[in-house]
Amino acid sequence: MENKAKPNGTAQLTYNGKTVDLPVYSGELGPDVMDIRALYKETGMFTYDPGFTSTGSCESQITYIDGDEGTLLYRGYPIDQLAEKSNFIEVCYLLLHGELPSAKDFEEFDWTIRRHSMLHDQFDQFFRGFRRDAHPMAIMVGTVGALSAFYHDSTDINDPVARTVASHRMIAKMPTIAARAFKYAIGQPFITPRNELDYASNFLRMCFAVPAEDYKDNPVLAKAMDKIFILHADHEQNASTSTVRLAGSSGANPFACIAAGIASLWGPAHGGANEAALTMLQEIGSVDRIPEFVARAKDKSDPFRLMGFGHRVYKNYDPRAKVMRETCHQVLDELDVRDEPLLQVAMELERIALEDEYFVEKKLYPNIDFYSGITLKAMGFPTEMFTVLFALARTVGWIAQWSEMIEDPSQKIGRPRQLFTGAQSRDYVDLSAR
Ligand code: SDX
């Protein structure tokens, strides 16, 4: 990766009679940045930014979000255009390589991914160690981490060829692992991937086919699944991507870094929100109970939040939520469950929230997780599988960001500092004297 930050003057920081100049850089889009790398050396002070609300951790050329405009670009292409006109494998190529593929490049890439979908024969034994009621995300963290015990020919992170092979293996095998986590939870036999099927169709077949009868592919649901994967593929330096970058900055095994990202994504404030949003809609249950829950979301003494609403960056409607809502209606129409009560509750909750001055003032709009749960439930996935599907799709984003970090000439091992407010140095006190 070539660093392309453009010097744009300096900012001055004056404290205790001392002034330091901090270089300012401009990117291609978005806010300028103040380079504080010399701050500690120049001033003996750290910056302080819990949650990194105002801190850029890296230079990146992959994904750009304009939270005020509600736009999302993958390598410059708007998410709504990609969802409408592209497919997930082409988006994987775009995120990894920076450009849309030629017909020949696409065919080669697609063929490679299809040919890496199988797992090592011994791998299936890992699933057997879990209780049947294990959360599928627990299974994903464990089994994806276990991939680091295989494929030793593609873990030399300093070898570009090994990085490419590890990237292809991760993208190709995640659906097979995710489908196995689902099958194991419901006590059905694992289904082997089929290379003649496209990525989304192959995944749905591995999830819903049973050996007792022929499986009938549904192109409408496969297209919806593919679109859902596109919407979830990458999203700048979110919590799980930052986790993968930080793990990778120490030179760790790439599969282990992805397992760390899965662990972070699991949280209900992040990728776990789709599961939490559906659980919330089920708890609300009917339109007439919505005001009670909206009041709770506004009550500072109540920890309840409207899951699927709000975002650290989007202070406008999440552009993915618009596409997700359209996809939700398409799936419910295809499955003839248009009058799904949860959809009625979701649409009325969205209408009320978008008019409520608390949500308007705090710029809390539905995010991608608000409609994804209803869609995935209608497709036959249990709630616990929702974040697994998010992890499946986000794997390419994690891999692209990890590769960019490895190739960034300015990258160093991540090691934040702190504001220490604990005990000062003191002598040990023997037990007899306590
Ligand atoms: C994802 O980062 C990414 O890009 C993530 C993601 C991706 O693709 O990787 O987009 C995926 O994680 C989407 C977000 C999914 N999470 C949820 O839907 C969970 C519910 N949302 C919230 O927990 C919250 O909105 C966050 C975590 C998403 C964002 O929180 P922030 O930016 O830290 O904002 P905040 O918690 O400081 O909230 C600002 C104010 C607070 O009130 P005040 O302290 O100012 O009085 O808004 C309130 C919050 O109380 N608020 C909410 C709310 N979200 C924020 N109030 C009610 N319901 C909510 N959902």
Tab-separated table of C-alpha atoms and ligand atoms in Angstrom:
chain	number	residue	atom	x	y	z
A	1	MET	CA	0.000	0.000	0.000
A	2	GLU	CA	1.384	3.442	-0.947
A	3	ASN	CA	0.804	6.167	1.662
A	4	LYS	CA	-1.114	8.969	-0.072
A	5	ALA	CA	-1.823	11.391	2.789
A	6	LYS	CA	-1.311	14.950	1.544
A	7	PRO	CA	0.503	17.422	3.888
A	8	ASN	CA	-1.805	20.384	4.574
A	9	GLY	CA	0.005	22.736	6.950
A	10	THR	CA	0.274	22.379	10.707
A	11	ALA	CA	-1.911	22.735	13.799
A	12	GLN	CA	-0.473	24.336	16.925
A	13	LEU	CA	-0.938	23.092	20.462
A	14	THR	CA	0.001	25.446	23.270
A	15	TYR	CA	0.150	24.281	26.881
A	16	ASN	CA	2.094	25.508	29.904
A	17	GLY	CA	3.762	28.164	27.791
A	18	LYS	CA	5.040	25.653	25.226
A	19	THR	CA	3.766	25.501	21.620
A	20	VAL	CA	4.198	22.465	19.373
A	21	ASP	CA	3.476	22.223	15.667
A	22	LEU	CA	1.489	19.154	14.642
A	23	PRO	CA	1.508	18.254	10.927
A	24	VAL	CA	-1.948	18.167	9.300
A	25	TYR	CA	-2.721	15.759	6.460
A	26	SER	CA	-5.648	15.651	4.021
A	27	GLY	CA	-7.050	12.472	2.519
A	28	GLU	CA	-9.080	11.992	-0.651
A	29	LEU	CA	-12.385	12.288	1.260
A	30	GLY	CA	-13.336	13.087	4.853
A	31	PRO	CA	-11.824	15.130	7.686
A	32	ASP	CA	-8.185	16.168	7.794
A	33	VAL	CA	-6.026	14.531	10.464
A	34	MET	CA	-3.590	15.980	12.966
A	35	ASP	CA	-0.456	13.826	13.221
A	36	ILE	CA	0.264	13.419	16.953
A	37	ARG	CA	2.956	10.757	16.660
A	38	ALA	CA	5.570	13.195	18.090
A	39	LEU	CA	3.246	14.582	20.779
A	40	TYR	CA	4.611	12.542	23.717
A	41	LYS	CA	8.207	13.221	22.731
A	42	GLU	CA	7.494	16.970	22.300
A	43	THR	CA	5.170	17.523	25.286
A	44	GLY	CA	5.394	14.494	27.613
A	45	MET	CA	1.604	14.165	27.254
A	46	PHE	CA	-0.700	11.608	25.659
A	47	THR	CA	-3.993	12.292	23.928
A	48	TYR	CA	-7.040	10.791	25.654
A	49	ASP	CA	-9.880	9.358	23.547
A	50	PRO	CA	-11.717	6.351	25.100
A	51	GLY	CA	-13.633	4.594	22.318
A	52	PHE	CA	-11.539	6.448	19.719
A	53	THR	CA	-14.371	8.832	18.845
A	54	SER	CA	-11.921	11.373	17.363
A	55	THR	CA	-8.922	9.190	16.562
A	56	GLY	CA	-7.779	7.887	13.193
A	57	SER	CA	-5.888	4.622	13.725
A	58	CYS	CA	-4.533	4.256	10.194
A	59	GLU	CA	-4.540	5.423	6.602
A	60	SER	CA	-6.877	3.307	4.472
A	61	GLN	CA	-8.044	3.225	0.858
A	62	ILE	CA	-10.715	0.546	1.175
A	63	THR	CA	-14.011	1.904	2.551
A	64	TYR	CA	-15.305	5.404	3.191
A	65	ILE	CA	-18.380	6.415	5.208
A	66	ASP	CA	-19.905	9.894	5.236
A	67	GLY	CA	-21.991	9.684	8.411
A	68	ASP	CA	-23.726	13.034	7.857
A	69	GLU	CA	-24.637	12.273	4.244
A	70	GLY	CA	-25.409	8.612	4.944
A	71	THR	CA	-23.138	7.327	2.187
A	72	LEU	CA	-20.905	4.233	2.106
A	73	LEU	CA	-18.279	3.603	-0.599
A	74	TYR	CA	-16.336	0.372	-1.190
A	75	ARG	CA	-13.205	1.455	-3.117
A	76	GLY	CA	-15.235	4.481	-4.285
A	77	TYR	CA	-18.330	2.579	-5.440
A	78	PRO	CA	-21.620	3.446	-3.600
A	79	ILE	CA	-23.065	0.527	-1.645
A	80	ASP	CA	-26.527	0.852	-3.234
A	81	GLN	CA	-25.052	0.504	-6.754
A	82	LEU	CA	-22.965	-2.528	-5.747
A	83	ALA	CA	-25.963	-4.161	-4.022
A	84	GLU	CA	-28.079	-3.583	-7.128
A	85	LYS	CA	-25.586	-4.388	-9.901
A	86	SER	CA	-22.729	-6.491	-8.497
A	87	ASN	CA	-22.402	-9.789	-6.626
A	88	PHE	CA	-20.568	-10.746	-3.437
A	89	ILE	CA	-17.609	-12.481	-5.092
A	90	GLU	CA	-17.040	-9.468	-7.360
A	91	VAL	CA	-17.227	-7.212	-4.271
A	92	CYS	CA	-14.661	-9.465	-2.555
A	93	TYR	CA	-12.326	-8.970	-5.516
A	94	LEU	CA	-12.961	-5.201	-5.424
A	95	LEU	CA	-12.237	-4.917	-1.678
A	96	LEU	CA	-9.072	-7.023	-1.959
A	97	HIS	CA	-7.652	-5.548	-5.180
A	98	GLY	CA	-9.069	-2.005	-5.285
A	99	GLU	CA	-10.627	-2.279	-8.745
A	100	LEU	CA	-13.580	-4.108	-10.311
A	101	PRO	CA	-12.334	-7.272	-12.070
A	102	SER	CA	-12.243	-7.862	-15.809
A	103	ALA	CA	-14.359	-10.796	-16.983
A	104	LYS	CA	-11.208	-12.952	-17.029
A	105	ASP	CA	-10.055	-11.831	-13.563
A	106	PHE	CA	-13.527	-12.472	-12.163
A	107	GLU	CA	-13.681	-15.960	-13.651
A	108	GLU	CA	-10.262	-16.858	-12.216
A	109	PHE	CA	-11.051	-15.408	-8.770
A	110	ASP	CA	-14.498	-17.033	-8.629
A	111	TRP	CA	-13.022	-20.394	-9.648
A	112	THR	CA	-10.303	-20.108	-6.962
A	113	ILE	CA	-12.791	-19.317	-4.195
A	114	ARG	CA	-15.091	-22.174	-5.272
A	115	ARG	CA	-12.113	-24.585	-5.202
A	116	HIS	CA	-11.147	-23.692	-1.617
A	117	SER	CA	-14.570	-24.275	-0.034
A	118	MET	CA	-13.774	-27.704	1.494
A	119	LEU	CA	-12.312	-28.115	4.989
A	120	HIS	CA	-9.535	-30.507	6.053
A	121	ASP	CA	-11.183	-33.883	6.770
A	122	GLN	CA	-10.062	-33.797	10.429
A	123	PHE	CA	-11.598	-30.366	10.900
A	124	ASP	CA	-15.138	-31.650	11.460
A	125	GLN	CA	-14.016	-33.226	14.744
A	126	PHE	CA	-13.736	-29.741	16.297
A	127	PHE	CA	-17.515	-29.290	16.099
A	128	ARG	CA	-18.139	-32.512	17.995
A	129	GLY	CA	-16.475	-31.072	21.116
A	130	PHE	CA	-19.169	-28.416	21.568
A	131	ARG	CA	-22.433	-28.928	23.458
A	132	ARG	CA	-25.352	-28.949	21.029
A	133	ASP	CA	-26.704	-25.805	22.701
A	134	ALA	CA	-23.450	-23.880	22.219
A	135	HIS	CA	-24.051	-20.437	20.686
A	136	PRO	CA	-23.000	-20.657	17.013
A	137	MET	CA	-20.737	-17.623	17.526
A	138	ALA	CA	-18.872	-19.567	20.237
A	139	ILE	CA	-18.421	-22.352	17.689
A	140	MET	CA	-17.199	-19.832	15.085
A	141	VAL	CA	-14.628	-18.283	17.430
A	142	GLY	CA	-13.322	-21.746	18.330
A	143	THR	CA	-13.270	-23.351	14.893
A	144	VAL	CA	-11.944	-20.351	12.947
A	145	GLY	CA	-9.211	-20.061	15.552
A	146	ALA	CA	-8.504	-23.765	14.953
A	147	LEU	CA	-7.814	-23.015	11.272
A	148	SER	CA	-4.521	-21.558	12.527
A	149	ALA	CA	-3.518	-25.159	13.353
A	150	PHE	CA	-3.876	-26.065	9.665
A	151	TYR	CA	-2.621	-24.632	6.379
A	152	HIS	CA	0.925	-23.877	7.544
A	153	ASP	CA	1.853	-23.214	3.918
A	154	SER	CA	-0.029	-19.905	3.967
A	155	THR	CA	0.724	-18.279	7.292
A	156	ASP	CA	4.013	-16.493	6.539
A	157	ILE	CA	2.491	-13.021	6.682
A	158	ASN	CA	5.560	-11.467	5.074
A	159	ASP	CA	5.084	-13.536	1.929
A	160	PRO	CA	2.530	-11.848	-0.389
A	161	VAL	CA	1.697	-15.169	-2.049
A	162	ALA	CA	1.014	-16.827	1.327
A	163	ARG	CA	-1.158	-13.836	2.335
A	164	THR	CA	-3.173	-14.200	-0.873
A	165	VAL	CA	-3.668	-17.944	-0.375
A	166	ALA	CA	-4.677	-17.432	3.284
A	167	SER	CA	-7.140	-14.712	2.160
A	168	HIS	CA	-8.741	-16.967	-0.450
A	169	ARG	CA	-8.952	-19.881	2.013
A	170	MET	CA	-10.587	-17.694	4.684
A	171	ILE	CA	-13.210	-16.268	2.304
A	172	ALA	CA	-13.925	-19.689	0.757
A	173	LYS	CA	-14.128	-21.738	3.953
A	174	MET	CA	-16.164	-19.385	6.132
A	175	PRO	CA	-19.527	-20.442	4.592
A	176	THR	CA	-18.651	-24.111	5.089
A	177	ILE	CA	-17.746	-23.493	8.741
A	178	ALA	CA	-20.821	-21.287	9.344
A	179	ALA	CA	-23.160	-23.851	7.797
A	180	ARG	CA	-21.578	-26.578	9.969
A	181	ALA	CA	-22.119	-24.461	13.090
A	182	PHE	CA	-25.813	-24.242	12.122
A	183	LYS	CA	-26.178	-27.940	11.231
A	184	TYR	CA	-24.432	-28.991	14.455
A	185	ALA	CA	-26.791	-26.827	16.540
A	186	ILE	CA	-29.878	-28.420	14.956
A	187	GLY	CA	-28.477	-31.953	14.959
A	188	GLN	CA	-28.451	-32.484	11.210
A	189	PRO	CA	-25.611	-34.004	9.162
A	190	PHE	CA	-23.075	-31.686	7.555
A	191	ILE	CA	-23.581	-30.957	3.847
A	192	THR	CA	-20.533	-30.879	1.575
A	193	PRO	CA	-19.997	-27.716	-0.515
A	194	ARG	CA	-20.664	-28.001	-4.258
A	195	ASN	CA	-18.277	-26.161	-6.586
A	196	GLU	CA	-20.821	-25.724	-9.357
A	197	LEU	CA	-22.906	-23.432	-7.137
A	198	ASP	CA	-22.331	-19.714	-6.615
A	199	TYR	CA	-21.233	-18.538	-3.159
A	200	ALA	CA	-24.653	-17.669	-1.692
A	201	SER	CA	-26.478	-20.640	-3.251
A	202	ASN	CA	-23.762	-22.991	-1.977
A	203	PHE	CA	-24.089	-21.569	1.526
A	204	LEU	CA	-27.902	-21.815	1.599
A	205	ARG	CA	-27.714	-25.399	0.342
A	206	MET	CA	-25.174	-26.331	3.043
A	207	CYS	CA	-27.557	-24.828	5.613
A	208	PHE	CA	-30.933	-26.122	4.447
A	209	ALA	CA	-30.352	-29.274	2.353
A	210	VAL	CA	-30.955	-32.644	4.043
A	211	PRO	CA	-29.790	-36.027	2.725
A	212	ALA	CA	-33.358	-37.374	2.891
A	213	GLU	CA	-34.597	-35.350	-0.083
A	214	ASP	CA	-33.433	-33.328	-3.061
A	215	TYR	CA	-32.718	-29.682	-2.274
A	216	LYS	CA	-34.516	-27.034	-4.366
A	217	ASP	CA	-32.501	-23.846	-4.816
A	218	ASN	CA	-34.494	-20.588	-4.578
A	219	PRO	CA	-32.787	-17.947	-6.792
A	220	VAL	CA	-34.709	-15.087	-5.110
A	221	LEU	CA	-33.444	-16.112	-1.670
A	222	ALA	CA	-29.930	-16.754	-3.031
A	223	LYS	CA	-29.887	-13.243	-4.551
A	224	ALA	CA	-31.136	-11.788	-1.250
A	225	MET	CA	-28.433	-13.691	0.659
A	226	ASP	CA	-25.780	-12.459	-1.782
A	227	LYS	CA	-27.014	-8.869	-1.333
A	228	ILE	CA	-26.944	-9.223	2.463
A	229	PHE	CA	-23.337	-10.405	2.224
A	230	ILE	CA	-22.459	-7.341	0.092
A	231	LEU	CA	-24.064	-4.971	2.618
A	232	HIS	CA	-22.046	-6.455	5.504
A	233	ALA	CA	-18.688	-6.862	3.725
A	234	ASP	CA	-16.712	-3.937	5.159
A	235	HIS	CA	-17.208	-0.759	7.186
A	236	GLU	CA	-14.006	1.239	7.859
A	237	GLN	CA	-12.348	0.834	11.267
A	238	ASN	CA	-15.288	-0.572	13.287
A	239	ALA	CA	-14.646	-2.470	16.517
A	240	SER	CA	-14.089	-5.906	14.960
A	241	THR	CA	-11.947	-4.594	12.092
A	242	SER	CA	-9.830	-2.617	14.554
A	243	THR	CA	-9.486	-5.832	16.578
A	244	VAL	CA	-8.214	-7.716	13.521
A	245	ARG	CA	-5.776	-4.903	12.699
A	246	LEU	CA	-4.470	-4.738	16.266
A	247	ALA	CA	-4.054	-8.521	16.491
A	248	GLY	CA	-2.390	-8.563	13.082
A	249	SER	CA	-0.017	-5.717	13.988
A	250	SER	CA	1.949	-8.138	16.201
A	251	GLY	CA	2.457	-10.491	13.235
A	252	ALA	CA	-0.042	-13.066	14.532
A	253	ASN	CA	-1.389	-15.968	12.469
A	254	PRO	CA	-3.985	-14.577	10.012
A	255	PHE	CA	-6.653	-17.135	10.923
A	256	ALA	CA	-6.192	-16.331	14.619
A	257	CYS	CA	-6.642	-12.615	13.802
A	258	ILE	CA	-9.957	-13.346	12.071
A	259	ALA	CA	-11.065	-15.359	15.121
A	260	ALA	CA	-10.335	-12.260	17.241
A	261	GLY	CA	-12.521	-10.211	14.900
A	262	ILE	CA	-15.351	-12.732	15.278
A	263	ALA	CA	-15.084	-12.434	19.059
A	264	SER	CA	-15.416	-8.644	18.883
A	265	LEU	CA	-18.275	-8.733	16.364
A	266	TRP	CA	-20.295	-10.970	18.730
A	267	GLY	CA	-21.039	-8.084	21.120
A	268	PRO	CA	-24.651	-6.750	21.089
A	269	ALA	CA	-23.391	-3.192	20.577
A	270	HIS	CA	-21.756	-4.345	17.328
A	271	GLY	CA	-22.550	-7.340	15.151
A	272	GLY	CA	-24.679	-8.949	17.852
A	273	ALA	CA	-27.218	-6.153	17.368
A	274	ASN	CA	-29.094	-8.021	14.624
A	275	GLU	CA	-29.824	-10.855	17.053
A	276	ALA	CA	-30.627	-8.322	19.797
A	277	ALA	CA	-32.860	-6.279	17.461
A	278	LEU	CA	-35.006	-9.271	16.569
A	279	THR	CA	-35.212	-10.325	20.216
A	280	MET	CA	-36.310	-6.768	21.024
A	281	LEU	CA	-39.015	-6.821	18.308
A	282	GLN	CA	-40.251	-10.157	19.664
A	283	GLU	CA	-40.293	-8.683	23.198
A	284	ILE	CA	-42.294	-5.674	21.983
A	285	GLY	CA	-44.596	-8.166	20.268
A	286	SER	CA	-47.260	-5.766	19.022
A	287	VAL	CA	-47.573	-2.229	17.701
A	288	ASP	CA	-49.515	-1.001	20.748
A	289	ARG	CA	-46.561	-1.778	23.051
A	290	ILE	CA	-44.084	0.358	21.060
A	291	PRO	CA	-44.567	3.607	23.095
A	292	GLU	CA	-43.628	1.732	26.296
A	293	PHE	CA	-40.308	0.618	24.781
A	294	VAL	CA	-39.545	3.978	23.170
A	295	ALA	CA	-40.035	5.577	26.594
A	296	ARG	CA	-37.628	3.054	28.134
A	297	ALA	CA	-35.030	3.777	25.416
A	298	LYS	CA	-35.202	7.474	26.349
A	299	ASP	CA	-35.026	6.837	30.093
A	300	LYS	CA	-31.430	7.397	31.252
A	301	SER	CA	-32.009	5.234	34.324
A	302	ASP	CA	-33.017	2.310	32.100
A	303	PRO	CA	-30.124	0.523	30.309
A	304	PHE	CA	-32.533	-0.518	27.530
A	305	ARG	CA	-31.652	0.774	24.076
A	306	LEU	CA	-33.496	0.358	20.799
A	307	MET	CA	-31.331	-2.318	19.202
A	308	GLY	CA	-30.793	-1.660	15.511
A	309	PHE	CA	-30.863	2.095	16.051
A	310	GLY	CA	-27.999	4.530	16.279
A	311	HIS	CA	-24.454	4.396	15.022
A	312	ARG	CA	-21.080	5.819	15.970
A	313	VAL	CA	-20.578	7.248	12.489
A	314	TYR	CA	-23.950	7.446	10.734
A	315	LYS	CA	-25.815	10.508	11.937
A	316	ASN	CA	-28.157	10.036	8.995
A	317	TYR	CA	-29.978	6.965	7.725
A	318	ASP	CA	-27.578	3.994	7.327
A	319	PRO	CA	-27.532	3.490	3.527
A	320	ARG	CA	-27.307	-0.251	4.113
A	321	ALA	CA	-30.561	-0.147	6.096
A	322	LYS	CA	-32.407	1.240	3.063
A	323	VAL	CA	-31.239	-1.668	0.877
A	324	MET	CA	-31.804	-4.115	3.754
A	325	ARG	CA	-35.402	-2.906	4.139
A	326	GLU	CA	-36.073	-3.390	0.392
A	327	THR	CA	-34.499	-6.849	0.536
A	328	CYS	CA	-36.620	-7.663	3.589
A	329	HIS	CA	-39.817	-6.854	1.697
A	330	GLN	CA	-38.637	-8.919	-1.329
A	331	VAL	CA	-37.925	-11.969	0.840
A	332	LEU	CA	-41.200	-11.726	2.765
A	333	ASP	CA	-43.106	-11.372	-0.541
A	334	GLU	CA	-41.263	-14.376	-2.036
A	335	LEU	CA	-42.036	-16.476	1.040
A	336	ASP	CA	-45.588	-15.109	1.223
A	337	VAL	CA	-45.151	-13.943	4.828
A	338	ARG	CA	-45.857	-10.299	4.004
A	339	ASP	CA	-48.029	-9.920	7.068
A	340	GLU	CA	-45.220	-11.054	9.390
A	341	PRO	CA	-46.177	-9.330	12.673
A	342	LEU	CA	-42.530	-8.493	13.436
A	343	LEU	CA	-42.326	-6.517	10.192
A	344	GLN	CA	-45.403	-4.542	11.163
A	345	VAL	CA	-43.848	-3.803	14.561
A	346	ALA	CA	-40.507	-2.867	12.926
A	347	MET	CA	-42.074	-0.502	10.379
A	348	GLU	CA	-44.233	1.215	13.023
A	349	LEU	CA	-41.262	1.442	15.432
A	350	GLU	CA	-39.166	2.999	12.657
A	351	ARG	CA	-41.950	5.508	11.848
A	352	ILE	CA	-42.380	6.507	15.504
A	353	ALA	CA	-38.623	6.731	16.182
A	354	LEU	CA	-37.994	8.868	13.089
A	355	GLU	CA	-40.601	11.374	14.335
A	356	ASP	CA	-39.613	11.364	18.020
A	357	GLU	CA	-37.597	14.434	19.018
A	358	TYR	CA	-35.249	12.368	21.249
A	359	PHE	CA	-34.162	10.231	18.314
A	360	VAL	CA	-34.155	13.149	15.903
A	361	GLU	CA	-32.049	15.283	18.246
A	362	LYS	CA	-29.583	12.438	18.896
A	363	LYS	CA	-29.621	11.491	15.192
A	364	LEU	CA	-30.562	7.902	15.952
A	365	TYR	CA	-31.627	6.212	12.719
A	366	PRO	CA	-32.162	2.528	11.938
A	367	ASN	CA	-28.882	0.808	11.114
A	368	ILE	CA	-28.261	-2.301	9.057
A	369	ASP	CA	-29.153	-4.565	11.954
A	370	PHE	CA	-32.705	-3.286	12.225
A	371	TYR	CA	-34.117	-5.129	9.215
A	372	SER	CA	-31.564	-7.905	8.743
A	373	GLY	CA	-32.946	-9.992	11.597
A	374	ILE	CA	-36.499	-10.079	10.217
A	375	THR	CA	-35.146	-11.076	6.793
A	376	LEU	CA	-32.898	-13.842	8.103
A	377	LYS	CA	-35.640	-15.219	10.372
A	378	ALA	CA	-37.997	-15.391	7.374
A	379	MET	CA	-35.291	-17.265	5.421
A	380	GLY	CA	-35.256	-19.927	8.126
A	381	PHE	CA	-32.231	-18.949	10.223
A	382	PRO	CA	-32.572	-19.084	14.025
A	383	THR	CA	-31.770	-15.805	15.813
A	384	GLU	CA	-28.464	-17.166	17.110
A	385	MET	CA	-27.204	-17.532	13.526
A	386	PHE	CA	-27.670	-13.864	12.576
A	387	THR	CA	-24.268	-12.666	13.785
A	388	VAL	CA	-22.632	-15.729	12.228
A	389	LEU	CA	-23.897	-14.524	8.846
A	390	PHE	CA	-22.551	-11.054	9.630
A	391	ALA	CA	-19.133	-12.621	10.422
A	392	LEU	CA	-19.260	-14.685	7.215
A	393	ALA	CA	-19.781	-11.548	5.126
A	394	ARG	CA	-17.366	-9.325	7.079
A	395	THR	CA	-14.504	-11.817	6.677
A	396	VAL	CA	-13.509	-10.266	3.338
A	397	GLY	CA	-13.451	-6.803	4.937
A	398	TRP	CA	-11.311	-8.028	7.818
A	399	ILE	CA	-8.939	-9.749	5.376
A	400	ALA	CA	-8.684	-6.683	3.093
A	401	GLN	CA	-8.001	-4.387	6.067
A	402	TRP	CA	-5.499	-6.859	7.568
A	403	SER	CA	-3.635	-7.095	4.235
A	404	GLU	CA	-3.592	-3.299	3.912
A	405	MET	CA	-2.166	-3.008	7.423
A	406	ILE	CA	0.592	-5.552	6.683
A	407	GLU	CA	1.482	-3.729	3.452
A	408	ASP	CA	1.384	-0.227	5.020
A	409	PRO	CA	4.981	1.051	5.298
A	410	SER	CA	3.965	3.248	8.258
A	411	GLN	CA	2.335	0.492	10.309
A	412	LYS	CA	3.775	-0.470	13.710
A	413	ILE	CA	2.590	-2.839	16.416
A	414	GLY	CA	-0.464	-1.224	18.041
A	415	ARG	CA	0.243	-0.272	21.663
A	416	PRO	CA	-2.024	2.484	23.096
A	417	ARG	CA	-1.069	4.316	26.326
A	418	GLN	CA	-3.372	5.318	29.242
A	419	LEU	CA	-4.320	7.861	31.869
A	420	PHE	CA	-3.286	6.071	35.076
A	421	THR	CA	-5.407	6.867	38.147
A	422	GLY	CA	-4.534	3.815	40.251
A	423	ALA	CA	-2.400	3.427	43.385
A	424	GLN	CA	1.002	5.087	43.565
A	425	SER	CA	4.080	2.952	44.430
A	426	ARG	CA	3.751	1.367	47.921
A	427	ASP	CA	5.542	-1.383	49.894
A	428	TYR	CA	4.216	-4.929	50.300
A	429	VAL	CA	2.470	-5.623	53.658
A	430	ASP	CA	2.881	-9.115	55.147
A	431	LEU	CA	-0.296	-11.048	55.795
A	432	SER	CA	0.399	-11.008	59.547
A	433	ALA	CA	0.354	-7.221	59.472
A	434	ARG	CA	-2.902	-6.757	57.471
B	1	SDX	C1	-22.875	-2.122	13.914
B	1	SDX	O1	-18.923	0.785	13.733
B	1	SDX	C2	-19.528	0.199	12.780
B	1	SDX	O2	-19.363	0.514	11.619
B	1	SDX	C3	-20.446	-0.925	13.195
B	1	SDX	C4	-21.276	-1.565	12.099
B	1	SDX	C5	-20.420	-2.273	11.089
B	1	SDX	O3	-20.900	-2.463	9.970
B	1	SDX	O4	-19.317	-2.717	11.467
B	1	SDX	O5	-22.039	-0.563	11.433
B	1	SDX	C6	-22.251	-2.590	12.669
B	1	SDX	O6	-22.355	-2.392	14.958
B	1	SDX	C7	-24.103	-1.241	13.852
B	1	SDX	C8	-24.556	-0.766	15.278
B	1	SDX	C9	-25.333	-1.928	15.897
B	1	SDX	N1	-25.619	-1.634	17.337
B	1	SDX	C10	-26.850	-1.408	17.751
B	1	SDX	O7	-27.837	-1.284	17.014
B	1	SDX	C11	-26.959	-1.342	19.275
B	1	SDX	C12	-27.798	-0.113	19.658
B	1	SDX	N2	-27.026	1.093	19.316
B	1	SDX	C13	-26.244	1.688	20.365
B	1	SDX	O8	-25.716	0.809	21.322
B	1	SDX	C14	-25.327	2.802	19.878
B	1	SDX	O9	-26.058	3.579	19.033
B	1	SDX	C15	-24.014	2.440	19.213
B	1	SDX	C16	-23.200	1.537	20.053
B	1	SDX	C17	-24.271	1.808	17.893
B	1	SDX	C18	-23.253	3.754	18.990
B	1	SDX	O10	-23.001	4.269	20.215
B	1	SDX	P1	-22.064	5.575	20.398
B	1	SDX	O11	-21.632	6.134	19.103
B	1	SDX	O12	-21.001	5.249	21.396
B	1	SDX	O13	-23.048	6.634	20.906
B	1	SDX	P2	-23.499	6.778	22.391
B	1	SDX	O14	-23.637	5.405	22.991
B	1	SDX	O15	-22.605	7.751	23.055
B	1	SDX	O16	-24.959	7.383	22.225
B	1	SDX	C19	-25.134	8.766	21.980
B	1	SDX	C20	-26.441	9.100	22.684
B	1	SDX	C21	-26.482	8.600	24.127
B	1	SDX	O17	-27.314	9.467	24.853
B	1	SDX	P3	-26.618	10.689	25.705
B	1	SDX	O18	-25.554	10.027	26.590
B	1	SDX	O19	-26.000	11.608	24.678
B	1	SDX	O20	-27.739	11.302	26.476
B	1	SDX	O21	-27.530	8.420	22.024
B	1	SDX	C22	-28.140	7.494	22.924
B	1	SDX	C23	-27.174	7.258	24.065
B	1	SDX	O22	-27.882	6.961	25.255
B	1	SDX	N3	-28.357	6.269	22.154
B	1	SDX	C24	-29.454	5.536	22.174
B	1	SDX	C25	-29.239	4.493	21.248
B	1	SDX	N4	-28.034	4.631	20.728
B	1	SDX	C26	-27.482	5.725	21.286
B	1	SDX	N5	-30.612	5.648	22.863
B	1	SDX	C27	-31.549	4.681	22.631
B	1	SDX	N6	-31.415	3.658	21.747
B	1	SDX	C28	-30.269	3.538	21.049
B	1	SDX	N7	-30.140	2.541	20.185
